[in-house]
Amino acid sequence: MTSSQIDHLLNENRRFAPSAEFADNAIANADLYARAAEDREGFWADQARDLLHWHTPFTQVLNWTNPPFAEWFADGELNVAYNCLDRHVEAGNGDRVALLWEGEPGEERRVTYAELTDEVKRVANVLEGLGVGVNDRVAIYMPMIPEAIAAMLAVARIGAVHSVVFGGFSADSLRARIDDAGAKLVITADGGYRKGKVSPLKPAVDMALADRNGSGPQETVENVLVVRRGGNDVDWVEGRDLWWHDVVPAASAEHEASAFPAENPLFILYTSGTTGKPKGILHTSGGYLTQAAFTNRVVHDIHPETDVYWCTADIGWITGHSYVTYGPLANGATQVLYEGTPDTPHPGRWWEVVEKYGVTILYTAPTAIRSFMKIGRAVPQKFDLSSLRLLGSVGEPINPEAWVWYREIIGHGETPIVDTWWQTETGAMMISALPGVTETKPGSAQVPLPGISIDVVDDDGTHVGNGNGGLLVITEPWPSMLRGIWGDPERFKETYWDKFHDKGYYFAGDGARLDDDGDVWLLGRVDDVMNVSGHRLSTTEIESALVAHEATAEAAVVGASDETTGQAVVAFVIIKQSYLDKNSPEGLAQTLRAWVGEQIGPIARPRDVYIVGELPKTRSGKIMRRLLRDVAEGREVGDTTTLADTAVMSVISAQVK
Ligand code: WTA
């Protein structure tokens, strides 16, 4: 972000106080801050006891004797799935709808807590029958259908560990994640609906598991469990593959939820880092569920008896884990689960869903809001959105214009908006307004949640003071913090803890500013991680994919600001002479865009691929991405004096035009 953009942001001084009516009925209140400030650990212990059922109550709260490896509630035992399912049924709420599922083509299924509990027990029995046990890893590669939620909960129920892989990822990406986690089982579907047609999934699993002729690690996957959804033709490996509809209904619906230690691993979720290889972020059970349930309750102001909640995130991302599966179900909420894309079969699809189900709380990403802004207000205005009473935003900074549009057009000029900052690594929300309590500011995520300690510091770890910018850090451990990177404790320390080792701060990788009130404004990543439509992508990962193509000699990737997607992937590629002789630059650019899409997944496909003769490098050979970003964003190129060859930028600029 440029300094003029930042100034523009900080001159934003519209303020929105909560209405008296909202404040009167809100779950959150200002006392939460006072209680947490008085006794932070006691505060979290209270939340853990109040919001969850413990088979064995804990006596220890935080163990931070071996930083950065934290333990929360370590001597307590619980069952995560029991907390999300059985206990609601036992409390007499079995008939409450858990999932209001809407398929992209328009089918509808209502799944009650009793039905979901029954299904999860059967799936748990199937998994155990296949030899899946405590700590075994299960990869889940599924569309947004109720079975996907059931699969996650069944894995949790038996103390195994899920690794959900976004259905838009390629077979190669799936392969890498299966190998890294050593998954024993893959749960998938034949396909799911996206953009009006069936997008196949099982074929990608087959490709990922195809015989590798002895190269690569040994195959760990023993079985593939397949839900029929798309009806597309699929190949079948006898002995390995099982249809869900053959084995799940036939399994017993009796299944006792055993108690597992609070620190039992719950899931691994892969996310992009600054280097090429995605990191498997590890989360455990008790602390994670406590913070997911607490934040979902107070920030989304969930009243389970009356609200209809809808988080639009896919379960392939952390937002889908914490605010589709675990938070809302732990709270006994009723939620919409929508399978498809926002504009299929028409651009008002989301608003139709809001009207149809009477959605009261909507949680989505700025990129979606900006694309609706582009289509124009006439589309949402065709639908009755009056049921909405609270709106949330997550995934990237929301610009004040989009914030105000969201409130005016979607929130009929009345609803509070909570802009929630957090990460795959933090597991749950960390910075956000509390609806009914905080006077909101468009564009600012504002204040740490009760029980969370953050700061904005300079490179030495010193607090920057109000009115200044720096790096966002988390200064105290929190219950849903990542417990590590799967199989790589060194990388865990290096990535998050080494930078401010002396102070023991967690380094988030985001830049931030404090305004005169001390409110936090997020300014985007300070490392080589891009944020495209709220999805994290690493420049190095895409560069590796580009150079893996036989035509590429060298490649550099930058994230350029983009009106709709926040950032867009822009690649600068040097092509081998033999390929340049035979192909047009336009053809090569097309080929490489498609190639990256196949290698990683469509979300990583570059918006632009520029074929250039050289890349700007320092004398030590480091690519100066800052200069390429200037070109990609159409700006005058900045200071080139540290380049080995200062003329190279004018050549590149000319080639890009
Ligand atoms: C960015 C998504 C500004 C940030 C939950 C962070 C945000 C990264 C916000 C994590 C927000 C997320 N305002 N930036 N409200 N929320 N980010 O792991 O750069 O997919 O580091 O988790 O998204 O992305 P992740």
XYZ file of C-alpha atoms in Angstrom, residues 49-583:
535
model
C -16.055 -24.222 31.194
C -19.113 -22.208 30.192
C -19.132 -23.003 26.482
C -17.927 -26.613 26.359
C -18.621 -29.947 27.949
C -15.577 -31.554 29.536
C -15.591 -35.296 30.157
C -12.746 -34.639 32.563
C -12.592 -31.071 33.874
C -9.204 -29.361 33.572
C -7.280 -27.951 36.496
C -4.437 -26.379 34.492
C -5.116 -23.458 32.178
C -1.995 -22.405 30.267
C 1.334 -24.175 30.223
C 3.901 -21.847 28.625
C 7.017 -23.339 30.180
C 8.399 -24.441 26.821
C 7.652 -21.549 24.447
C 6.642 -21.377 21.659
C 4.955 -24.720 22.348
C 1.816 -23.917 24.327
C -0.603 -26.206 26.107
C -4.080 -25.097 27.125
C -6.333 -26.954 29.542
C -3.888 -29.856 29.187
C -5.198 -32.170 31.909
C -8.800 -31.794 30.728
C -10.488 -34.244 28.382
C -13.276 -33.678 25.894
C -14.741 -34.900 22.649
C -15.012 -32.171 20.022
C -17.819 -33.859 18.059
C -19.809 -34.560 21.227
C -19.605 -30.829 21.942
C -20.869 -29.969 18.462
C -23.618 -32.610 18.311
C -24.712 -35.062 21.012
C -24.940 -32.589 23.845
C -27.419 -30.440 21.906
C -29.563 -33.512 21.286
C -29.284 -34.533 24.956
C -30.362 -31.014 25.940
C -33.593 -31.498 23.978
C -32.594 -29.561 20.866
C -32.321 -32.516 18.496
C -35.071 -31.127 16.274
C -33.293 -27.834 15.766
C -31.966 -27.464 12.228
C -28.179 -27.503 12.132
C -27.750 -27.152 8.375
C -29.988 -25.459 5.844
C -28.277 -26.798 2.780
C -28.807 -25.282 -0.634
C -27.250 -26.979 -3.659
C -26.092 -24.787 -6.490
C -28.790 -26.123 -8.880
C -31.370 -25.329 -6.190
C -31.996 -28.537 -4.217
C -32.568 -28.108 -0.540
C -31.897 -30.289 2.516
C -32.595 -29.493 6.148
C -30.433 -31.478 8.548
C -31.347 -31.355 12.240
C -28.896 -31.798 15.106
C -30.364 -35.258 15.746
C -29.894 -36.272 12.100
C -26.372 -34.915 11.894
C -25.446 -36.689 15.138
C -26.814 -39.951 13.779
C -24.900 -39.572 10.516
C -21.633 -38.685 12.262
C -21.915 -41.722 14.541
C -22.348 -43.970 11.510
C -19.397 -42.395 9.703
C -17.306 -42.750 12.860
C -18.100 -46.454 12.876
C -17.156 -46.748 9.210
C -13.832 -45.003 9.806
C -12.996 -47.212 12.756
C -13.968 -50.230 10.684
C -11.409 -49.124 8.107
C -8.762 -49.076 10.792
C -8.596 -45.317 11.265
C -7.737 -44.500 14.868
C -6.432 -41.837 17.216
C -3.913 -39.535 15.541
C -4.311 -41.080 12.077
C -4.659 -38.463 9.334
C -7.639 -38.278 6.998
C -7.653 -36.032 3.925
C -11.025 -34.483 3.050
C -11.481 -33.191 -0.507
C -15.132 -32.319 -0.877
C -17.708 -29.876 -2.140
C -19.854 -27.861 0.278
C -22.383 -30.546 1.145
C -23.583 -31.764 4.565
C -21.441 -34.903 4.225
C -18.330 -32.712 4.272
C -19.231 -31.381 7.718
C -20.163 -34.902 8.845
C -16.790 -36.179 7.625
C -14.865 -33.560 9.613
C -16.852 -34.270 12.767
C -16.560 -38.053 12.398
C -12.780 -37.750 12.171
C -12.802 -35.513 15.255
C -15.103 -37.907 17.080
C -12.634 -40.793 16.919
C -9.622 -38.653 17.840
C -8.137 -38.744 14.341
C -6.804 -35.670 12.516
C -8.353 -34.177 9.405
C -6.621 -32.301 6.661
C -9.231 -30.603 4.517
C -7.930 -29.749 1.064
C -9.873 -27.093 -0.852
C -11.821 -28.722 -3.701
C -10.403 -26.147 -6.135
C -6.861 -27.401 -5.627
C -5.214 -29.565 -8.272
C -4.311 -33.247 -8.038
C -0.667 -32.216 -7.502
C -1.539 -29.953 -4.585
C -3.676 -32.709 -3.104
C -0.855 -35.215 -3.566
C 1.624 -32.946 -1.748
C -0.766 -32.497 1.181
C -1.571 -36.216 1.416
C 2.138 -37.041 1.440
C 3.117 -34.400 3.967
C 0.452 -35.548 6.422
C 0.808 -39.257 5.614
C -2.969 -39.616 5.239
C -4.451 -43.088 5.604
C -7.860 -42.308 4.150
C -9.244 -39.801 1.637
C -12.888 -38.741 1.849
C -14.157 -37.169 -1.352
C -17.162 -36.912 -3.693
C -17.530 -37.825 -7.337
C -17.901 -34.097 -7.987
C -19.741 -30.992 -6.846
C -21.576 -28.176 -8.598
C -19.632 -25.043 -9.445
C -20.634 -22.378 -11.954
C -23.525 -24.387 -13.318
C -21.749 -27.641 -13.958
C -20.254 -30.574 -12.160
C -16.678 -30.008 -11.189
C -15.050 -33.439 -10.778
C -13.202 -34.345 -7.575
C -12.738 -38.125 -7.526
C -10.716 -38.055 -10.785
C -8.255 -35.674 -9.098
C -7.967 -38.054 -6.148
C -7.300 -40.908 -8.578
C -4.632 -38.848 -10.276
C -3.080 -37.912 -6.948
C -2.965 -41.573 -5.957
C -1.859 -42.929 -9.344
C 1.093 -45.263 -9.230
C 4.252 -43.198 -9.024
C 6.608 -45.890 -10.290
C 8.519 -45.948 -7.068
C 9.225 -42.210 -7.063
C 8.053 -40.078 -4.161
C 7.215 -41.264 -0.660
C 5.495 -44.586 -0.132
C 1.727 -44.593 -0.556
C -0.001 -44.190 2.800
C -3.599 -44.052 1.566
C -5.459 -47.317 2.106
C -9.014 -46.321 1.250
C -11.044 -43.685 -0.547
C -14.576 -42.991 0.694
C -16.722 -41.376 -1.999
C -19.990 -39.449 -1.664
C -22.205 -39.437 -4.758
C -23.059 -35.833 -5.483
C -22.271 -34.814 -9.053
C -23.397 -38.056 -10.709
C -20.361 -37.822 -13.012
C -18.662 -41.016 -14.165
C -15.782 -42.125 -11.999
C -13.169 -44.846 -12.172
C -13.164 -47.365 -9.361
C -10.313 -49.152 -7.654
C -11.731 -52.339 -6.171
C -10.665 -52.908 -2.602
C -9.592 -49.301 -2.147
C -12.693 -47.264 -3.021
C -15.991 -47.309 -1.127
C -19.253 -45.536 -1.810
C -20.494 -43.538 1.167
C -24.087 -44.582 0.364
C -23.101 -48.267 0.551
C -21.263 -48.171 3.853
C -22.609 -45.267 5.937
C -26.332 -46.155 6.079
C -25.366 -49.783 6.742
C -23.188 -48.863 9.713
C -24.467 -48.797 13.273
C -25.783 -45.476 14.606
C -24.507 -46.371 18.079
C -21.194 -44.765 18.785
C -19.880 -43.649 22.114
C -17.837 -40.439 22.014
C -14.615 -41.156 23.886
C -12.826 -38.440 25.802
C -9.510 -37.211 24.412
C -6.937 -34.920 25.999
C -7.435 -31.217 25.278
C -4.152 -31.158 23.353
C -5.113 -34.047 21.068
C -4.514 -32.865 17.473
C -7.776 -31.941 15.745
C -6.662 -30.882 12.294
C -3.900 -29.845 9.956
C -4.636 -27.118 7.453
C -2.117 -26.167 4.798
C -1.423 -22.547 4.074
C 1.056 -20.644 1.955
C 4.169 -19.285 3.553
C 7.048 -17.268 2.211
C 8.746 -20.318 0.760
C 7.406 -22.669 -1.848
C 6.212 -25.547 0.295
C 2.825 -25.033 2.007
C 2.946 -25.373 5.784
C 0.679 -27.767 7.632
C -0.703 -25.634 10.433
C -1.559 -27.838 13.398
C -4.485 -27.161 15.707
C -5.527 -29.117 18.771
C -8.863 -29.618 20.501
C -9.797 -27.857 23.760
C -8.254 -24.416 23.301
C -9.222 -24.268 19.643
C -12.853 -25.123 20.278
C -13.040 -22.704 23.210
C -11.911 -19.718 21.175
C -13.855 -20.693 18.030
C -17.059 -21.030 20.070
C -16.453 -17.887 22.142
C -15.660 -15.614 19.196
C -18.511 -16.998 17.092
C -20.855 -16.321 20.006
C -19.810 -12.795 20.942
C -18.604 -11.411 17.605
C -21.400 -12.934 15.524
C -23.809 -12.378 18.398
C -25.284 -15.845 17.859
C -28.629 -16.462 19.523
C -29.051 -20.141 18.615
C -32.817 -20.203 19.166
C -33.606 -17.418 16.724
C -30.710 -16.670 14.396
C -30.066 -17.998 10.934
C -26.369 -17.650 10.413
C -24.456 -17.854 7.144
C -20.700 -17.873 6.708
C -19.957 -18.078 2.988
C -16.457 -19.573 3.351
C -15.551 -22.975 1.946
C -14.509 -25.624 4.465
C -11.182 -25.781 2.594
C -10.131 -22.593 4.427
C -9.717 -21.833 8.104
C -12.828 -19.643 8.079
C -14.840 -22.692 7.050
C -13.287 -24.738 9.865
C -13.864 -22.259 12.681
C -17.013 -20.474 11.504
C -18.868 -23.118 9.501
C -18.048 -26.352 11.266
C -16.738 -25.881 14.782
C -17.871 -22.520 16.201
C -21.525 -22.515 15.078
C -22.124 -26.201 15.802
C -20.512 -25.958 19.244
C -22.941 -23.092 19.885
C -25.924 -25.073 18.584
C -26.651 -22.547 15.842
C -28.739 -22.948 12.700
C -26.772 -22.139 9.594
C -27.017 -21.981 5.837
C -24.588 -24.097 3.845
C -24.478 -23.154 0.165
C -22.674 -25.324 -2.338
C -21.986 -23.085 -5.285
C -20.706 -19.800 -6.624
C -22.328 -16.404 -5.863
C -23.373 -15.721 -9.453
C -24.885 -19.036 -10.545
C -27.400 -19.245 -12.109
C -27.897 -15.478 -11.682
C -25.975 -12.603 -10.056
C -28.460 -12.299 -7.191
C -28.029 -15.897 -6.010
C -26.668 -15.017 -2.555
C -29.405 -12.480 -1.892
C -31.985 -15.002 -2.985
C -30.556 -17.388 -0.366
C -30.657 -14.659 2.308
C -34.310 -13.956 1.491
C -35.319 -17.617 1.235
C -33.884 -18.647 4.606
C -34.274 -15.350 6.440
C -30.556 -15.097 7.141
C -29.894 -12.811 10.115
C -26.075 -12.890 10.302
C -23.849 -12.900 7.228
C -20.075 -13.380 7.337
C -18.147 -12.981 4.084
C -15.039 -11.534 2.424
C -14.305 -8.049 1.057
C -13.552 -9.445 -2.401
C -17.142 -10.707 -2.657
C -18.501 -7.371 -1.485
C -16.413 -5.521 -4.064
C -17.612 -7.730 -6.884
C -21.230 -7.115 -5.848
C -20.493 -3.389 -5.792
C -19.266 -3.686 -9.349
C -22.476 -5.384 -10.493
C -24.463 -2.647 -8.802
C -27.059 -2.218 -6.100
C -30.010 -3.034 -8.366
C -29.299 -6.763 -8.001
C -29.427 -7.071 -4.176
C -32.260 -4.544 -4.080
C -34.495 -7.032 -5.887
C -34.507 -9.196 -2.756
C -35.835 -8.778 0.747
C -32.758 -8.493 2.948
C -34.590 -7.106 5.964
C -33.845 -10.205 8.067
C -30.143 -9.293 8.214
C -29.118 -7.750 11.527
C -25.342 -8.228 11.605
C -22.659 -8.363 8.908
C -19.099 -9.598 9.161
C -15.973 -9.350 7.031
C -12.824 -11.453 6.968
C -9.781 -12.335 4.912
C -8.257 -9.037 3.854
C -8.501 -5.355 4.643
C -11.916 -3.984 3.740
C -11.694 -0.554 2.155
C -14.022 2.060 3.676
C -16.033 2.389 0.429
C -16.824 -1.325 0.405
C -17.577 -1.251 4.150
C -20.068 1.583 3.739
C -21.665 -0.024 0.669
C -22.018 -3.288 2.595
C -23.776 -1.517 5.449
C -25.984 0.685 3.241
C -27.027 -1.759 0.547
C -26.878 -5.150 2.234
C -27.367 -4.016 5.828
C -30.131 -1.480 4.966
C -28.076 1.271 6.600
C -28.558 -0.225 10.065
C -26.579 -3.362 10.745
C -23.323 -3.300 12.658
C -20.332 -4.564 10.681
C -17.593 -6.546 12.354
C -14.284 -6.568 10.485
C -12.437 -9.538 11.929
C -8.671 -9.965 11.653
C -7.173 -13.383 12.191
C -5.210 -16.126 10.392
C -5.064 -19.853 9.762
C -2.404 -19.824 12.446
C -4.473 -17.980 15.058
C -7.318 -20.472 14.593
C -9.995 -17.962 15.530
C -10.670 -14.221 15.486
C -8.180 -11.980 17.262
C -9.048 -8.377 16.392
C -12.620 -7.201 15.879
C -15.262 -4.828 17.087
C -17.814 -6.340 19.473
C -21.269 -5.731 18.026
C -23.484 -3.764 20.360
C -20.452 -2.499 22.240
C -17.926 -0.930 19.866
C -18.540 2.209 17.848
C -17.353 1.015 14.444
C -14.995 2.698 11.964
C -15.141 1.717 8.276
C -11.820 0.150 7.270
C -10.398 -0.559 10.710
C -10.456 -3.961 12.417
C -10.144 -1.872 15.590
C -9.469 -3.653 18.869
C -8.139 -6.976 20.170
C -10.880 -9.242 21.480
C -11.157 -9.732 25.236
C -8.394 -12.080 26.374
C -6.177 -11.297 23.354
C -3.015 -9.195 23.604
C -1.632 -7.585 20.492
C 0.693 -4.727 19.679
C 2.105 -2.819 16.738
C 5.876 -2.604 17.003
C 8.939 -1.476 15.066
C 11.666 -3.831 13.862
C 13.147 -3.999 17.362
C 9.865 -4.961 18.936
C 9.225 -1.535 20.475
C 5.624 -0.290 20.630
C 5.158 2.349 17.911
C 2.626 4.554 19.671
C -0.625 5.952 18.347
C -0.480 7.549 14.922
C 2.317 5.234 13.751
C 2.748 2.139 11.631
C 4.762 -1.027 12.160
C 4.397 -4.780 12.446
C 1.504 -6.574 14.058
C 2.478 -8.947 16.869
C 0.599 -11.055 19.378
C 2.233 -10.623 22.754
C 0.619 -13.388 24.834
C -0.358 -16.987 23.982
C -4.036 -17.545 23.140
C -6.161 -20.717 23.355
C -6.631 -21.377 19.614
C -3.039 -20.655 18.636
C -1.363 -23.042 16.242
C 0.597 -25.682 18.097
C 3.156 -26.061 15.340
C 3.835 -26.852 11.709
C 3.213 -30.507 10.958
C 6.495 -32.348 11.058
C 8.633 -29.208 11.194
C 9.135 -27.630 14.637
C 12.151 -25.661 13.408
C 10.179 -23.955 10.676
C 7.485 -23.144 13.245
C 10.002 -21.325 15.458
C 11.736 -19.629 12.569
C 8.617 -18.379 10.826
C 6.686 -16.964 13.736
C 8.891 -16.598 16.799
C 12.495 -15.849 15.820
C 11.919 -12.265 14.723
C 10.929 -11.110 18.224
C 12.542 -13.932 20.124
C 13.685 -11.759 23.047
C 10.187 -10.540 23.729
C 8.436 -13.829 23.043
C 6.103 -12.196 20.516
C 4.305 -14.018 17.717
C 5.029 -12.284 14.401
C 1.919 -12.316 12.218
C 3.475 -11.150 8.933
C 1.062 -8.217 8.624
C 1.786 -4.505 8.648
C -0.532 -2.328 10.735
C -1.039 1.214 11.992
C -2.491 2.537 15.195
C -4.706 5.584 14.811
C -5.030 8.354 17.390
C -7.536 6.300 19.360
C -5.209 3.280 19.348
C -7.433 1.395 16.886
C -5.710 -1.032 14.503
C -5.715 -0.586 10.713
C -4.345 -3.580 8.821
C -2.116 -2.726 5.871
C -1.508 -6.116 4.236
C 1.315 -8.619 4.310
C 4.888 -7.531 4.800
C 6.346 -10.756 3.409
C 6.120 -12.535 0.064
C 2.625 -13.770 0.698
C -0.108 -12.416 -1.578
C -3.753 -12.140 -0.681
C -5.930 -12.824 -3.717
C -9.670 -12.755 -3.019
C -8.882 -13.443 0.607
C -6.793 -16.501 -0.255
C -3.166 -16.685 0.697
C -0.732 -17.491 -2.070
C 3.018 -17.486 -1.927
C 5.029 -15.777 -4.656
C 7.652 -18.513 -4.439
C 5.113 -21.287 -4.838
C 3.829 -19.785 -8.082
C 7.353 -19.045 -9.282
C 8.251 -22.699 -8.703
C 5.243 -23.759 -10.756
C 6.238 -21.399 -13.579
C 9.829 -22.587 -13.761
C 8.615 -26.175 -13.741
C 7.291 -25.525 -17.256
C 9.800 -26.517 -19.928
C 9.573 -23.166 -21.746
C 10.493 -21.078 -18.702
C 14.026 -19.964 -17.971
C 13.235 -17.734 -14.994
C 10.196 -16.214 -13.328
C 9.250 -13.587 -10.766
C 5.789 -13.129 -9.313
C 4.299 -10.152 -7.521
C 0.933 -9.318 -5.994
C -0.424 -6.200 -7.697
C -3.379 -4.331 -6.252
C -6.625 -5.196 -7.981
C -9.976 -3.466 -7.644
C -11.961 -6.647 -7.112
C -9.653 -9.325 -5.781
C -7.590 -7.083 -3.477
C -4.393 -8.360 -5.020
C -3.829 -10.170 -8.285
C -1.018 -12.483 -9.331
C 1.251 -10.894 -11.952
C 4.136 -12.914 -13.377
C 7.239 -11.782 -15.246
C 8.764 -14.646 -17.161
C 11.935 -15.144 -19.157
C 11.394 -17.747 -21.871
C 14.064 -20.070 -23.259
C 15.237 -18.939 -26.677
C 14.178 -22.135 -28.456
C 10.586 -21.574 -27.321
C 10.652 -17.870 -28.123
C 11.630 -18.724 -31.701
C 8.637 -20.983 -32.175
C 5.841 -19.300 -30.192
